[in-house]
Short mmCIF file of C-alpha atoms (C1' of nucleotides) in Angstrom, two decimals:
data_model
loop_
_atom_site.label_atom_id
_atom_site.label_comp_id
_atom_site.label_asym_id
_atom_site.label_seq_id
_atom_site.Cartn_x
_atom_site.Cartn_y
_atom_site.Cartn_z
CA MET A 1 46.34 6.97 -32.94
CA GLU A 2 46.26 10.36 -31.32
CA LEU A 3 46.62 8.92 -27.85
CA ARG A 4 50.19 7.68 -29.04
CA ARG A 5 51.17 11.23 -29.74
CA LEU A 6 49.88 12.50 -26.44
CA GLN A 7 52.03 9.79 -24.75
CA GLN A 8 55.10 10.98 -26.48
CA SER A 9 54.55 14.56 -25.55
CA PHE A 10 54.20 13.51 -21.99
CA ASP A 11 57.50 11.71 -22.41
CA ALA A 12 59.20 14.86 -24.00
CA PHE A 13 58.01 16.82 -21.11
CA ASP A 14 59.39 14.54 -18.52
CA GLU A 15 62.70 14.35 -20.45
CA ALA A 16 62.94 18.17 -20.62
CA ALA A 17 62.09 18.43 -16.87
CA ALA A 18 64.78 15.88 -15.88
CA ALA A 19 67.34 17.44 -18.08
CA ARG A 20 66.53 20.86 -16.64
CA LEU A 21 67.10 19.57 -13.13
CA GLY A 22 70.14 17.51 -13.91
CA LEU A 23 68.31 14.28 -12.84
CA ASN A 24 67.38 11.08 -14.54
CA ARG A 25 63.85 10.05 -15.12
CA THR A 26 63.82 7.66 -12.21
CA ASP A 27 65.00 10.44 -9.71
CA LEU A 28 62.27 12.68 -11.13
CA ARG A 29 59.56 10.28 -10.58
CA CYS A 30 60.96 9.80 -7.03
CA LEU A 31 60.95 13.46 -6.50
CA ASP A 32 57.33 13.59 -7.74
CA VAL A 33 56.31 11.03 -5.11
CA VAL A 34 57.99 12.93 -2.25
CA LEU A 35 56.53 16.26 -3.32
CA ALA A 36 53.06 14.77 -3.61
CA GLU A 37 53.01 12.76 -0.46
CA GLY A 38 55.12 14.71 1.92
CA PRO A 39 57.63 13.02 4.02
CA VAL A 40 57.48 9.33 3.07
CA PRO A 41 59.32 6.26 4.26
CA ALA A 42 61.98 4.95 1.75
CA GLY A 43 59.94 1.55 1.40
CA ARG A 44 56.96 3.53 0.14
CA ILE A 45 59.05 5.02 -2.45
CA SER A 46 60.28 1.50 -3.30
CA VAL A 47 56.80 0.31 -4.07
CA ALA A 48 55.60 3.48 -5.85
CA LEU A 49 58.43 3.33 -8.24
CA LYS A 50 58.48 -0.49 -8.52
CA LEU A 51 62.22 -0.53 -7.64
CA SER A 52 64.13 -2.84 -5.46
CA PRO A 53 65.04 -1.56 -2.05
CA ALA A 54 68.48 -1.47 -3.05
CA ALA A 55 67.78 0.76 -5.97
CA THR A 56 65.61 2.97 -4.04
CA THR A 57 68.47 3.65 -1.63
CA THR A 58 70.62 4.91 -4.35
CA VAL A 59 67.94 7.00 -5.91
CA ILE A 60 67.48 8.62 -2.54
CA ASP A 61 71.23 9.17 -2.26
CA ARG A 62 71.29 10.91 -5.66
CA LEU A 63 68.49 13.21 -4.83
CA GLU A 64 70.05 13.96 -1.53
CA ARG A 65 73.38 14.74 -3.05
CA ALA A 66 71.50 17.09 -5.35
CA SER A 67 69.91 18.72 -2.43
CA MET A 68 66.34 17.91 -3.43
CA VAL A 69 65.36 15.71 -0.54
CA VAL A 70 66.66 15.11 2.98
CA ARG A 71 66.60 11.92 5.08
CA SER A 72 65.36 12.07 8.61
CA ALA A 73 64.61 9.42 11.20
CA ASP A 74 61.03 8.47 11.86
CA PRO A 75 60.44 9.34 15.60
CA GLY A 76 57.73 6.69 15.78
CA ASN A 77 59.84 3.82 14.17
CA ARG A 78 63.62 4.13 13.99
CA ARG A 79 64.08 1.57 11.46
CA ARG A 80 62.37 3.86 9.15
CA VAL A 81 63.93 6.65 7.19
CA LEU A 82 61.70 9.46 6.17
CA VAL A 83 62.37 11.28 2.94
CA ALA A 84 61.27 14.86 2.72
CA ALA A 85 61.54 17.54 -0.16
CA THR A 86 63.73 20.43 0.40
CA ASP A 87 62.95 24.11 -0.41
CA ALA A 88 65.07 23.57 -3.63
CA ALA A 89 62.70 20.89 -4.64
CA ARG A 90 59.56 23.01 -3.89
CA SER A 91 60.95 25.85 -5.85
CA ALA A 92 61.63 23.47 -8.81
CA GLU A 93 58.14 22.33 -8.42
CA ALA A 94 56.78 25.84 -8.61
CA GLU A 95 58.97 26.78 -11.70
CA ILE A 96 58.52 23.48 -13.76
CA PHE A 97 55.44 21.46 -12.68
CA VAL A 98 52.92 24.00 -11.39
CA PRO A 99 52.65 25.96 -14.57
CA VAL A 100 51.69 22.78 -16.37
CA GLY A 101 48.79 22.23 -14.14
CA GLN A 102 47.73 25.82 -14.70
CA ALA A 103 48.10 25.65 -18.36
CA GLY A 104 46.10 22.45 -18.50
CA ALA A 105 43.43 23.95 -16.33
CA GLN A 106 43.36 27.03 -18.54
CA ALA A 107 42.97 24.84 -21.72
CA LEU A 108 40.07 22.82 -20.16
CA ARG A 109 37.97 26.14 -19.68
CA LYS A 110 36.97 26.08 -23.45
CA TYR A 111 34.84 22.91 -22.87
CA GLY A 112 31.40 22.94 -21.33
CA PRO A 113 30.25 20.57 -18.68
CA ASP A 114 28.85 18.09 -21.20
CA ASP A 115 32.08 18.01 -23.10
CA LEU A 116 34.13 17.60 -19.89
CA ALA A 117 31.96 14.72 -19.02
CA VAL A 118 32.68 13.08 -22.36
CA ILE A 119 36.43 13.70 -21.92
CA LEU A 120 36.63 12.21 -18.49
CA ASP A 121 34.49 9.21 -19.59
CA PHE A 122 36.85 8.71 -22.39
CA LEU A 123 39.88 8.93 -20.20
CA ARG A 124 38.46 6.25 -17.87
CA THR A 125 37.26 4.06 -20.81
CA ALA A 126 40.77 4.23 -22.33
CA ARG A 127 42.36 3.39 -19.13
CA GLY A 128 40.02 0.50 -18.65
CA VAL A 129 41.00 -0.85 -22.06
CA GLN A 130 44.64 -0.75 -21.29
CA GLU A 131 44.40 -2.45 -17.90
CA GLU A 132 42.15 -5.04 -19.40
CA GLN A 133 44.52 -5.72 -22.20
CA ALA A 134 47.62 -5.52 -19.81
CA ALA A 135 45.91 -8.29 -17.69
CA ARG A 136 45.22 -10.26 -20.77
CA VAL A 137 48.71 -10.33 -21.84
CA ARG A 138 50.04 -11.07 -18.41
CA ALA A 139 47.59 -14.00 -18.17
CA VAL A 140 49.05 -15.93 -21.00
CA SER A 141 52.49 -15.99 -19.50
CA MET B 1 44.53 14.24 -12.76
CA GLU B 2 42.94 11.44 -14.83
CA LEU B 3 45.38 11.73 -17.57
CA ARG B 4 48.05 10.60 -15.04
CA ARG B 5 46.32 7.36 -14.57
CA LEU B 6 45.88 6.81 -18.17
CA GLN B 7 49.67 7.35 -18.66
CA GLN B 8 50.29 4.81 -15.88
CA SER B 9 48.04 2.22 -17.49
CA PHE B 10 49.80 2.60 -20.84
CA ASP B 11 53.12 2.10 -18.81
CA ALA B 12 51.70 -1.07 -17.24
CA PHE B 13 50.61 -2.47 -20.63
CA ASP B 14 54.17 -1.88 -21.94
CA GLU B 15 55.68 -3.47 -19.23
CA ALA B 16 53.46 -6.51 -19.40
CA ALA B 17 54.14 -6.76 -23.21
CA ALA B 18 57.82 -6.55 -22.68
CA ALA B 19 57.73 -9.15 -19.98
CA ARG B 20 55.74 -11.33 -22.19
CA LEU B 21 58.24 -11.25 -24.90
CA GLY B 22 61.32 -11.44 -22.74
CA LEU B 23 62.45 -7.91 -24.03
CA ASN B 24 63.31 -4.83 -22.34
CA ARG B 25 61.27 -1.63 -22.92
CA THR B 26 63.72 -0.23 -25.41
CA ASP B 27 63.88 -3.16 -27.49
CA LEU B 28 60.03 -3.34 -27.41
CA ARG B 29 59.99 0.25 -28.83
CA CYS B 30 62.49 -0.70 -31.38
CA LEU B 31 60.36 -3.65 -32.41
CA ASP B 32 57.40 -1.32 -32.61
CA VAL B 33 59.40 0.95 -35.03
CA VAL B 34 60.54 -1.88 -37.21
CA LEU B 35 56.93 -3.43 -37.23
CA ALA B 36 55.23 -0.10 -38.18
CA GLU B 37 57.61 1.12 -40.77
CA GLY B 38 58.74 -2.06 -42.51
CA PRO B 39 62.39 -2.69 -43.09
CA VAL B 40 64.27 0.27 -41.81
CA PRO B 41 67.83 1.50 -41.73
CA ALA B 42 69.60 1.33 -38.32
CA GLY B 43 70.02 5.04 -38.29
CA ARG B 44 66.26 5.59 -38.61
CA ILE B 45 65.87 3.52 -35.54
CA SER B 46 68.47 5.51 -33.84
CA VAL B 47 66.57 8.89 -34.40
CA ALA B 48 63.18 7.26 -33.69
CA LEU B 49 64.44 5.92 -30.21
CA LYS B 50 66.59 8.96 -29.46
CA LEU B 51 69.51 6.49 -28.82
CA SER B 52 73.10 6.79 -29.96
CA PRO B 53 74.28 4.71 -32.87
CA ALA B 54 76.17 2.54 -30.61
CA ALA B 55 73.19 1.78 -28.37
CA THR B 56 71.01 1.16 -31.21
CA THR B 57 73.53 -1.45 -32.56
CA THR B 58 73.32 -3.36 -29.36
CA VAL B 59 69.38 -3.03 -29.47
CA ILE B 60 69.28 -4.59 -32.78
CA ASP B 61 71.72 -7.33 -31.68
CA ARG B 62 69.40 -8.29 -28.89
CA LEU B 63 66.32 -8.39 -30.98
CA GLU B 64 68.17 -10.26 -33.64
CA ARG B 65 69.37 -12.77 -30.94
CA ALA B 66 65.70 -13.12 -29.97
CA SER B 67 64.74 -13.83 -33.61
CA MET B 68 62.52 -10.79 -33.75
CA VAL B 69 64.37 -9.08 -36.47
CA VAL B 70 66.89 -9.74 -39.19
CA ARG B 71 69.52 -7.53 -40.64
CA SER B 72 70.14 -7.39 -44.35
CA ALA B 73 72.17 -5.21 -46.67
CA ASP B 74 70.36 -2.39 -48.57
CA PRO B 75 70.94 -3.14 -52.16
CA GLY B 76 70.98 0.58 -52.92
CA ASN B 77 73.54 1.46 -50.50
CA ARG B 78 75.75 -0.91 -49.01
CA ARG B 79 76.66 1.25 -45.99
CA ARG B 80 73.11 0.81 -44.78
CA VAL B 81 71.85 -2.22 -42.82
CA LEU B 82 68.25 -2.80 -43.15
CA VAL B 83 66.34 -4.27 -40.27
CA ALA B 84 63.21 -6.14 -40.92
CA ALA B 85 60.76 -7.93 -38.59
CA THR B 86 60.65 -11.67 -38.71
CA ASP B 87 57.41 -13.88 -38.70
CA ALA B 88 57.90 -14.38 -34.93
CA ALA B 89 57.67 -10.71 -34.41
CA ARG B 90 54.61 -10.51 -36.51
CA SER B 91 52.81 -13.20 -34.68
CA ALA B 92 53.85 -11.46 -31.46
CA GLU B 93 52.25 -8.34 -33.00
CA ALA B 94 49.19 -10.26 -33.92
CA GLU B 95 48.80 -11.84 -30.39
CA ILE B 96 49.62 -8.83 -28.17
CA PHE B 97 49.31 -5.38 -30.11
CA VAL B 98 46.59 -5.98 -32.47
CA PRO B 99 43.86 -6.94 -29.98
CA VAL B 100 44.67 -3.57 -28.08
CA GLY B 101 43.81 -1.71 -31.28
CA GLN B 102 40.64 -3.71 -31.79
CA ALA B 103 39.57 -3.29 -28.16
CA GLY B 104 40.18 0.34 -28.47
CA ALA B 105 38.10 0.66 -31.62
CA GLN B 106 35.48 -1.24 -30.00
CA ALA B 107 35.35 1.06 -26.84
CA LEU B 108 35.12 4.07 -29.08
CA ARG B 109 31.87 2.92 -30.75
CA LYS B 110 29.74 4.09 -27.90
CA TYR B 111 30.64 7.62 -28.68
CA GLY B 112 28.69 9.62 -31.45
CA PRO B 113 30.41 11.93 -34.02
CA ASP B 114 30.12 14.93 -31.67
CA ASP B 115 31.64 13.17 -28.74
CA LEU B 116 34.54 11.93 -30.96
CA ALA B 117 35.19 15.37 -32.29
CA VAL B 118 35.40 16.72 -28.60
CA ILE B 119 37.73 13.80 -27.54
CA LEU B 120 40.02 14.20 -30.48
CA ASP B 121 40.09 18.02 -29.85
CA PHE B 122 41.03 17.32 -26.28
CA LEU B 123 43.78 14.92 -27.18
CA ARG B 124 45.22 17.55 -29.50
CA THR B 125 44.90 20.29 -26.95
CA ALA B 126 46.49 18.35 -24.25
CA ARG B 127 49.26 17.48 -26.51
CA GLY B 128 49.65 21.15 -27.45
CA VAL B 129 49.94 22.14 -23.72
CA GLN B 130 52.46 19.34 -23.06
CA GLU B 131 54.79 20.37 -25.94
CA GLU B 132 54.35 23.95 -25.23
CA GLN B 133 55.37 23.52 -21.52
CA ALA B 134 58.16 21.19 -22.60
CA ALA B 135 59.59 24.06 -24.87
CA ARG B 136 59.10 26.56 -22.01
CA VAL B 137 61.20 24.22 -19.69
CA ARG B 138 63.84 23.62 -22.14
CA ALA B 139 64.06 27.27 -22.86
CA VAL B 140 65.15 28.39 -19.53
CA SER B 141 68.19 26.05 -19.44
"C1'" DC C 1 64.42 -12.97 26.56
"C1'" DA C 2 65.22 -15.53 22.30
"C1'" DT C 3 63.30 -15.51 17.93
"C1'" DT C 4 61.21 -13.69 14.07
"C1'" DA C 5 59.79 -9.96 11.11
"C1'" DT C 6 60.48 -5.29 9.32
"C1'" DG C 7 63.05 -1.48 7.10
"C1'" DT C 8 67.05 0.22 5.08
"C1'" DT C 9 71.77 -0.19 3.43
"C1'" DT C 10 75.95 -2.28 1.54
"C1'" DC C 11 78.19 -5.15 -1.65
"C1'" DG C 12 79.18 -7.50 -5.91
"C1'" DA C 13 77.43 -8.57 -10.47
"C1'" DC C 14 74.82 -7.58 -14.66
"C1'" DA C 15 72.59 -4.81 -18.25
"C1'" DT C 16 72.16 -0.61 -20.80
"C1'" DT C 17 73.98 3.63 -22.63
"C1'" DC C 18 77.33 6.69 -24.12
"C1'" DG C 19 81.32 9.06 -26.69
"C1'" DA C 20 85.41 8.04 -29.28
"C1'" DA C 21 87.72 5.51 -32.46
"C1'" DT C 22 87.50 2.37 -36.45
"C1'" DC C 23 85.87 0.52 -40.87
"C1'" DT C 24 83.44 0.41 -45.08
"C1'" DT C 25 81.04 2.79 -48.60
"C1'" DT C 26 79.44 6.79 -51.05
"C1'" DC C 27 79.70 11.55 -52.46
"C1'" DT C 28 82.27 15.84 -53.98
"C1'" DG C 29 85.56 18.86 -56.30
"C1'" DT C 30 88.93 19.35 -59.27
"C1'" DA D 1 89.66 9.40 -62.34
"C1'" DC D 2 90.88 10.16 -57.90
"C1'" DA D 3 92.06 12.24 -53.25
"C1'" DG D 4 89.55 13.91 -49.48
"C1'" DA D 5 85.46 14.41 -46.97
"C1'" DA D 6 81.10 12.69 -45.47
"C1'" DA D 7 77.71 9.03 -44.27
"C1'" DG D 8 76.35 4.71 -41.87
"C1'" DA D 9 77.11 1.17 -38.84
"C1'" DT D 10 80.05 -1.32 -35.44
"C1'" DT D 11 83.61 -2.07 -31.68
"C1'" DC D 12 85.73 -0.75 -27.57
"C1'" DG D 13 86.21 1.14 -22.91
"C1'" DA D 14 83.89 3.79 -19.39
"C1'" DA D 15 79.96 5.38 -16.70
"C1'" DT D 16 75.42 4.65 -14.95
"C1'" DG D 17 71.52 2.25 -13.10
"C1'" DT D 18 69.27 -1.68 -11.27
"C1'" DC D 19 69.11 -6.11 -8.98
"C1'" DG D 20 69.72 -10.18 -5.36
"C1'" DA D 21 71.68 -11.60 -1.54
"C1'" DA D 22 73.69 -10.55 2.71
"C1'" DA D 23 74.24 -7.56 6.58
"C1'" DC D 24 72.65 -4.46 9.88
"C1'" DA D 25 69.43 -2.19 13.22
"C1'" DT D 26 65.04 -1.87 15.20
"C1'" DA D 27 60.55 -3.54 16.43
"C1'" DA D 28 57.18 -7.24 17.38
"C1'" DT D 29 56.02 -11.80 19.31
"C1'" DG D 30 55.52 -15.91 21.96
#
DNA sequence: CATTATGTTTCGACATTCGAATCTTTCTGT
DNA sequence: ACAGAAAGATTCGAATGTCGAAACATAATG
């Protein structure tokens, strides 16, 4: 299956990006969330990464030590800790992740509207199959 | 990006499958290799999983304890240990992984030859982009 | 105002991975 | 044929990442 290889290539990219930044994969996913959603409470990261609150705390610790995020108190709710990306994180984003999006967009230009519709439909169909099968597997247990 | 969601759905399926079998993700990937390639030497698993020889030994230990694989000596080279899937592994494969392939094939039937060509081209293009970008990221370090 | 709920952190334990050292078996050069 | 090097897997100790439970601080509720 060609999808398998695509999956592996995603994996390889993530690994390269993590190595480049001196982070592990979990930290990278966390950074991705923080970059995408602006300042987020720690609990939000916990659910996004499907990680226990305890593990989430240490992930944020590591990213903070690496100067990729900063913690700050939520003015509206002082129990909360807001995690925000630093400039270093944003420059890493610009250097590593933005070009992927650009290259992807560029690569898509060779397809006409009809082709793009087929591709999009395929992606959704494939996702539907995966989710359905995941549900089936979960159901038996 | 829709690709992102597809990726996540793959992830969710893998997680469900691992939970169903009481294995962790690494063990599952190892089992996948063993099922796909027949009896394989431990070193082969090591490179396929990008794991150290030491870690590979413990992965095989766990799978053996779970009755999913068996070790046997390679008659042609007694340094080697051949890892083979058990019947339990094959029945897990039939129950969990085979239906995914079937559902996928079924879902693809709605596309004509031209559409399939577009889809295949897209998958290869996307993989090319990812690999190229991974190489770029690796190059800077 | 006492109680409960929410959000995060700390602590101790467990699982996974690695590097280095070890052991056995095979290959190589003489 | 044989000593030394190489290949393949394992063991050992250390480092890392994750979790559950308990603790802590703050907010909401009756």
